[in-house]
Amino acid sequence: MEDLHHAIDVMHHPHQYTLQELEQADAAIQEGPMKEFFKLYYRGLFQRIMRNRDNQDSQVGEIGYFGG
């Protein structure tokens, strides 16, 4: 990952990036100089992104984008 700011941008806009870029962003944040509180926040965010990504992949064509 180029820098910490880019890694944070990736985490806040996950739909614009690939799975590999998301994983690299998570690693960059966990290895970066941020306080532990923020590292835990972004780890939780990364896990939610992965869960949602898995759920979306398994439900493609079954329900609409907004769940309707």
XYZ file of N, CA, C and O in Angstrom:
272
model
N 0.855 -1.169 0.000
C 0.000 0.000 0.000
C 0.901 1.233 0.000
O 1.904 1.262 0.705
N 0.533 2.198 -0.800
C 1.366 3.387 -0.980
C 1.568 4.166 0.316
O 2.671 4.528 0.664
N 0.477 4.436 1.018
C 0.588 5.139 2.289
C -0.644 4.860 3.141
O -1.619 4.262 2.679
N -0.605 5.286 4.362
C -1.684 5.027 5.302
C -2.978 5.721 4.886
O -4.065 5.164 5.042
N -2.879 6.928 4.330
C -4.077 7.650 3.899
C -4.817 6.891 2.806
O -6.046 6.817 2.806
N -4.072 6.317 1.896
C -4.699 5.533 0.824
C -5.342 4.278 1.402
O -6.442 3.896 0.988
N -4.695 3.650 2.364
C -5.250 2.448 2.997
C -6.579 2.765 3.674
O -7.541 1.992 3.558
N -6.660 3.888 4.332
C -7.905 4.292 4.994
C -8.978 4.586 3.958
O -10.149 4.218 4.129
N -8.612 5.214 2.853
C -9.560 5.482 1.771
C -10.121 4.180 1.217
O -11.319 4.074 0.956
N -9.272 3.191 1.055
C -9.714 1.883 0.560
C -10.740 1.287 1.512
O -11.765 0.752 1.079
N -10.507 1.399 2.804
C -11.418 0.817 3.783
C -12.771 1.530 3.806
O -13.793 0.907 4.068
N -12.786 2.821 3.504
C -14.038 3.581 3.518
C -14.792 3.526 2.194
O -15.953 3.929 2.138
N -14.158 3.044 1.148
C -14.798 2.914 -0.167
C -14.492 1.536 -0.748
O -13.924 1.428 -1.831
N -14.885 0.472 -0.047
C -14.470 -0.876 -0.454
C -15.012 -1.320 -1.815
O -14.393 -2.136 -2.482
N -16.135 -0.762 -2.235
C -16.720 -1.170 -3.515
C -15.894 -0.716 -4.712
O -16.079 -1.208 -5.810
N -14.961 0.209 -4.496
C -14.138 0.732 -5.582
C -12.822 -0.039 -5.737
O -12.052 0.251 -6.650
N -12.567 -1.005 -4.854
C -11.270 -1.678 -4.842
C -11.429 -3.193 -4.883
O -12.466 -3.733 -4.535
N -10.360 -3.865 -5.271
C -10.372 -5.323 -5.350
C -10.152 -5.933 -3.971
O -9.740 -5.247 -3.023
N -10.385 -7.224 -3.886
C -10.170 -7.951 -2.639
C -8.704 -7.853 -2.214
O -8.403 -7.653 -1.035
N -7.797 -7.966 -3.158
C -6.368 -7.875 -2.843
C -6.019 -6.495 -2.272
O -5.268 -6.396 -1.307
N -6.583 -5.441 -2.839
C -6.319 -4.089 -2.326
C -6.895 -3.918 -0.924
O -6.271 -3.260 -0.073
N -8.051 -4.509 -0.663
C -8.623 -4.454 0.686
C -7.718 -5.163 1.694
O -7.488 -4.650 2.794
N -7.206 -6.319 1.320
C -6.310 -7.058 2.217
C -5.015 -6.291 2.460
O -4.505 -6.256 3.579
N -4.489 -5.653 1.424
C -3.274 -4.855 1.572
C -3.530 -3.645 2.464
O -2.682 -3.280 3.289
N -4.692 -3.036 2.319
C -5.041 -1.886 3.156
C -5.129 -2.303 4.620
O -4.628 -1.607 5.505
N -5.770 -3.448 4.877
C -5.871 -3.938 6.254
C -4.488 -4.178 6.850
O -4.208 -3.767 7.974
N -3.612 -4.809 6.078
C -2.259 -5.077 6.565
C -1.498 -3.771 6.835
O -0.807 -3.644 7.850
N -1.641 -2.794 5.942
C -0.947 -1.512 6.110
C -1.428 -0.790 7.362
O -0.629 -0.210 8.107
N -2.724 -0.843 7.612
C -3.271 -0.184 8.808
C -2.789 -0.890 10.067
O -2.385 -0.245 11.037
N -2.807 -2.222 10.070
C -2.390 -2.962 11.256
C -0.904 -2.790 11.560
O -0.497 -2.835 12.714
N -0.098 -2.551 10.534
C 1.342 -2.368 10.729
C 1.725 -0.902 10.905
O 2.865 -0.603 11.249
N 0.790 -0.007 10.675
C 1.067 1.422 10.725
C 1.175 1.969 12.139
O 0.977 1.262 13.126
N 1.452 3.274 12.240
C 1.681 3.917 13.537
C 0.414 4.408 14.240
O 0.487 5.237 15.133
N -0.743 3.894 13.867
C -1.990 4.351 14.481
C -2.125 3.802 15.901
O -1.522 2.788 16.247
N -2.959 4.470 16.694
C -3.242 3.973 18.029
C -4.027 2.673 17.936
O -4.723 2.419 16.961
N -3.916 1.867 18.967
C -4.553 0.551 18.989
C -6.065 0.640 18.794
O -6.663 -0.207 18.141
N -6.707 1.673 19.330
C -8.143 1.859 19.178
C -8.534 1.905 17.698
O -9.496 1.265 17.268
N -7.785 2.663 16.908
C -8.093 2.795 15.488
C -7.787 1.510 14.723
O -8.502 1.141 13.784
N -6.739 0.822 15.126
C -6.428 -0.461 14.491
C -7.561 -1.453 14.722
O -7.940 -2.183 13.807
N -8.113 -1.479 15.929
C -9.238 -2.363 16.224
C -10.475 -1.958 15.427
O -11.208 -2.809 14.923
N -10.702 -0.655 15.313
C -11.845 -0.165 14.536
C -11.736 -0.629 13.085
O -12.700 -1.161 12.517
N -10.574 -0.435 12.479
C -10.405 -0.811 11.075
C -10.369 -2.322 10.885
O -10.777 -2.822 9.846
N -9.921 -3.076 11.869
C -9.976 -4.532 11.778
C -11.435 -4.981 11.760
O -11.836 -5.831 10.972
N -12.255 -4.386 12.635
C -13.680 -4.706 12.648
C -14.363 -4.302 11.354
O -15.208 -5.035 10.822
N -14.008 -3.150 10.821
C -14.563 -2.690 9.554
C -14.188 -3.649 8.435
O -15.027 -4.027 7.617
N -12.942 -4.079 8.412
C -12.488 -5.028 7.398
C -13.277 -6.336 7.485
O -13.707 -6.882 6.471
N -13.505 -6.817 8.684
C -14.259 -8.064 8.863
C -15.700 -7.910 8.392
O -16.255 -8.819 7.761
N -16.330 -6.755 8.674
C -17.696 -6.520 8.197
C -17.737 -6.445 6.678
O -18.661 -6.969 6.046
N -16.750 -5.801 6.086
C -16.677 -5.718 4.624
C -16.589 -7.117 4.030
O -17.274 -7.444 3.064
N -15.741 -7.964 4.609
C -15.580 -9.326 4.093
C -16.868 -10.140 4.250
O -17.253 -10.873 3.341
N -17.548 -10.007 5.392
C -18.817 -10.724 5.590
C -19.847 -10.270 4.563
O -20.533 -11.086 3.954
N -19.978 -8.969 4.367
C -20.940 -8.441 3.405
C -20.583 -8.859 1.992
O -21.456 -9.157 1.190
N -19.316 -8.872 1.692
C -18.858 -9.281 0.362
C -19.202 -10.746 0.114
O -19.669 -11.098 -0.953
N -19.000 -11.588 1.118
C -19.341 -13.009 1.009
C -20.851 -13.189 0.833
O -21.294 -13.983 0.018
N -21.636 -12.445 1.618
C -23.094 -12.546 1.525
C -23.586 -12.077 0.164
O -24.490 -12.672 -0.403
N -23.015 -11.014 -0.349
C -23.414 -10.500 -1.655
C -23.115 -11.501 -2.746
O -23.927 -11.709 -3.638
N -21.947 -12.111 -2.693
C -21.567 -13.087 -3.716
C -22.510 -14.286 -3.720
O -22.843 -14.814 -4.768
N -22.965 -14.710 -2.552
C -23.817 -15.895 -2.483
C -25.269 -15.576 -2.837
O -26.043 -16.482 -3.113
N -25.647 -14.300 -2.827
C -27.039 -13.942 -3.064
C -27.251 -13.205 -4.382
O -28.324 -12.668 -4.606
N -26.278 -13.181 -5.239
C -26.424 -12.488 -6.507
C -27.583 -13.116 -7.272
O -27.653 -14.317 -7.456
N -28.503 -12.284 -7.689
C -29.655 -12.756 -8.443
C -30.816 -13.213 -7.581
O -31.918 -13.387 -8.081
N -30.590 -13.401 -6.282
C -31.670 -13.861 -5.406
C -32.486 -12.700 -4.864
O -33.697 -12.796 -4.759
N -31.827 -11.620 -4.497
C -32.536 -10.438 -3.996
C -31.929 -9.208 -4.637
O -30.836 -9.239 -5.166
N -32.648 -8.113 -4.572
C -32.167 -6.877 -5.147
C -31.067 -6.266 -4.312
O -30.743 -6.730 -3.207
N -30.482 -5.197 -4.812
C -29.380 -4.522 -4.138
C -29.776 -4.081 -2.741
O -28.992 -4.169 -1.817
N -31.005 -3.600 -2.562
C -31.434 -3.097 -1.264
C -32.165 -4.157 -0.448
O -32.826 -3.846 0.529
N -32.054 -5.397 -0.851
C -32.639 -6.467 -0.070
C -34.111 -6.704 -0.369
O -34.760 -7.487 0.310
N -34.673 -6.028 -1.362
C -36.110 -6.154 -1.646
C -36.460 -7.186 -2.657
O -35.728 -7.918 -3.217
